[in-house]
XYZ file of N, CA and C in Angstrom:
243
model
N -81.014 41.019 16.960
C -81.462 39.924 16.028
C -82.929 39.763 16.206
N -83.633 39.527 15.099
C -85.089 39.273 15.112
C -85.277 37.848 15.624
N -85.875 37.788 16.810
C -86.026 36.476 17.492
C -86.821 35.528 16.594
N -87.840 35.997 15.891
C -88.692 35.107 15.049
C -87.867 34.526 13.929
N -86.792 35.152 13.517
C -86.037 34.647 12.385
C -85.036 33.620 12.769
N -84.588 33.656 14.083
C -83.527 32.804 14.520
C -83.666 31.297 14.107
N -84.790 30.641 14.445
C -84.850 29.250 14.067
C -85.019 28.995 12.597
N -85.358 30.006 11.788
C -85.606 29.840 10.394
C -84.330 29.942 9.581
N -83.251 30.478 10.116
C -82.005 30.602 9.390
C -81.431 29.209 9.293
N -81.111 28.855 8.065
C -80.567 27.519 7.796
C -79.138 27.627 7.325
N -78.475 26.543 7.129
C -77.094 26.478 6.690
C -76.817 27.261 5.415
N -77.725 27.218 4.509
C -77.460 27.926 3.246
C -77.515 29.434 3.429
N -78.280 29.896 4.448
C -78.286 31.333 4.765
C -76.891 31.767 5.351
N -76.398 30.940 6.187
C -75.054 31.233 6.814
C -73.964 31.161 5.696
N -74.059 30.168 4.882
C -73.080 30.018 3.759
C -73.135 31.211 2.759
N -74.334 31.643 2.501
C -74.502 32.795 1.562
C -73.946 34.072 2.138
N -74.163 34.269 3.460
C -73.594 35.438 4.124
C -72.124 35.439 4.138
N -71.530 34.221 4.375
C -70.087 34.109 4.340
C -69.518 34.349 2.951
N -70.152 33.845 1.926
C -69.714 34.051 0.561
C -69.869 35.518 0.191
N -70.916 36.212 0.678
C -71.075 37.619 0.400
C -69.899 38.422 0.896
N -69.349 38.030 2.007
C -68.160 38.677 2.602
C -66.818 38.156 2.008
N -66.963 37.162 1.069
C -65.774 36.554 0.490
C -64.917 35.928 1.577
N -65.550 35.320 2.589
C -64.815 34.709 3.696
C -64.769 33.228 3.579
N -63.937 32.660 4.354
C -63.733 31.183 4.353
C -64.503 30.620 5.582
N -64.586 29.279 5.603
C -65.126 28.600 6.796
C -64.215 28.812 7.976
N -62.906 28.893 7.721
C -61.938 29.204 8.810
C -62.177 30.558 9.399
N -62.463 31.555 8.520
C -62.809 32.910 9.035
C -63.997 32.877 9.940
N -65.064 32.185 9.461
C -66.279 32.089 10.294
C -66.056 31.371 11.585
N -65.256 30.334 11.493
C -64.885 29.564 12.741
C -64.234 30.461 13.748
N -63.246 31.205 13.331
C -62.506 32.112 14.233
C -63.473 33.214 14.751
N -64.235 33.807 13.923
C -65.127 34.925 14.328
C -66.224 34.480 15.252
N -66.667 33.242 15.136
C -67.769 32.793 15.938
C -67.368 31.973 17.139
N -66.080 31.531 17.140
C -65.574 30.706 18.246
C -66.073 29.222 18.090
N -66.633 28.896 16.944
C -67.050 27.470 16.679
C -65.950 26.736 16.031
N -65.897 25.412 16.197
C -64.922 24.661 15.527
C -65.137 24.670 13.987
N -64.088 24.401 13.290
C -64.248 24.280 11.845
C -65.262 23.192 11.423
N -65.205 22.024 12.139
C -66.154 21.033 11.801
C -67.597 21.388 12.115
N -67.831 22.198 13.113
C -69.173 22.640 13.457
C -69.664 23.620 12.351
N -68.748 24.487 11.874
C -69.159 25.397 10.750
C -69.469 24.553 9.521
N -68.686 23.502 9.217
C -68.973 22.635 8.069
C -70.361 21.987 8.189
N -70.662 21.475 9.337
C -71.967 20.786 9.597
C -73.089 21.812 9.513
N -72.844 23.001 10.051
C -73.904 24.026 10.071
C -74.266 24.450 8.631
N -73.250 24.682 7.783
C -73.486 25.096 6.436
C -73.970 23.937 5.602
N -73.581 22.744 5.911
C -73.969 21.553 5.111
C -75.433 21.121 5.357
N -75.951 21.451 6.499
C -77.306 21.137 6.808
C -77.523 19.704 7.386
N -76.685 18.785 7.019
C -76.847 17.438 7.515
C -76.298 17.357 8.963
N -77.096 16.760 9.825
C -76.728 16.720 11.261
C -76.289 18.058 11.745
N -77.057 19.090 11.436
C -76.732 20.476 11.839
C -76.648 20.625 13.293
N -75.684 21.386 13.748
C -75.567 21.667 15.204
C -76.772 22.415 15.762
N -76.873 22.497 17.055
C -78.041 23.082 17.705
C -78.163 24.601 17.492
N -79.215 25.141 18.050
C -79.496 26.539 17.891
C -78.420 27.496 18.486
N -77.733 27.040 19.503
C -76.717 27.873 20.060
C -75.558 28.081 19.120
N -75.187 27.126 18.374
C -74.146 27.249 17.310
C -74.593 28.135 16.243
N -75.858 27.925 15.801
C -76.462 28.736 14.741
C -76.452 30.235 15.132
N -76.843 30.449 16.450
C -76.881 31.847 16.948
C -75.444 32.446 16.892
N -74.436 31.709 17.341
C -73.078 32.250 17.297
C -72.598 32.561 15.912
N -72.924 31.734 14.976
C -72.570 31.978 13.538
C -73.258 33.229 13.031
N -74.534 33.366 13.295
C -75.298 34.523 12.878
C -74.782 35.787 13.554
N -74.497 35.712 14.845
C -73.892 36.868 15.572
C -72.582 37.317 14.979
N -71.752 36.318 14.603
C -70.455 36.660 13.967
C -70.660 37.346 12.602
N -71.670 36.905 11.843
C -71.967 37.548 10.556
C -72.538 38.954 10.791
N -73.390 39.112 11.774
C -73.917 40.438 12.077
C -72.846 41.389 12.481
N -71.860 40.911 13.225
C -70.720 41.747 13.653
C -69.886 42.158 12.417
N -69.970 41.404 11.355
C -69.260 41.747 10.106
C -70.069 42.619 9.219
N -71.286 43.027 9.649
C -72.118 43.929 8.897
C -73.179 43.277 8.038
N -73.426 41.989 8.283
C -74.478 41.258 7.486
C -75.748 41.374 8.290
N -76.850 41.636 7.568
C -78.188 41.714 8.141
C -79.065 40.551 7.494
N -79.861 39.929 8.254
C -80.765 38.977 7.676
C -82.161 39.561 7.860
N -82.923 39.550 6.750
C -84.247 40.155 6.771
C -85.310 39.193 6.171
N -86.518 39.269 6.762
C -87.635 38.460 6.292
C -88.380 39.265 5.265
N -88.499 38.736 4.040
C -89.136 39.500 2.907
C -90.516 38.863 2.656
N -91.482 39.655 2.651
C -92.892 39.223 2.355
C -93.300 38.025 3.218
N -92.845 37.976 4.431
C -93.218 36.931 5.365
C -92.773 35.534 5.033
N -91.878 35.351 4.045
C -91.514 34.002 3.692
C -90.052 33.794 3.439
N -89.413 34.702 2.670
C -87.999 34.465 2.270
C -87.116 35.234 3.198
N -85.957 34.559 3.509
C -84.929 35.209 4.335
C -83.822 35.631 3.331
N -83.428 36.916 3.416
C -82.347 37.381 2.562
C -81.238 37.929 3.435
N -79.981 37.866 2.939
C -78.852 38.395 3.635
C -78.322 39.570 2.801
N -77.961 40.634 3.523
C -77.372 41.783 2.823
C -76.409 42.489 3.777
N -75.700 43.421 3.222
C -74.743 44.171 3.971
C -75.300 45.461 4.459
N -75.097 45.775 5.740
C -75.624 47.028 6.337
C -74.950 48.227 5.754
């Protein structure tokens, strides 16, 4: 994982990666070991969980073949490896 990108990934990035895989919040919950309510909060952005939860969600997406890249120093995009 690109360490500089870790804090910049927000709920909508995680949600987009999940949608790209046509997965559910339950799928992400199981893959990451996070509770369903934590995944909901993470993707919703309001009262988002801490960085450890974000890291676990990103790690689960990466294990599913999703890569997060920084484009032109500003935008984060998700794509499949």
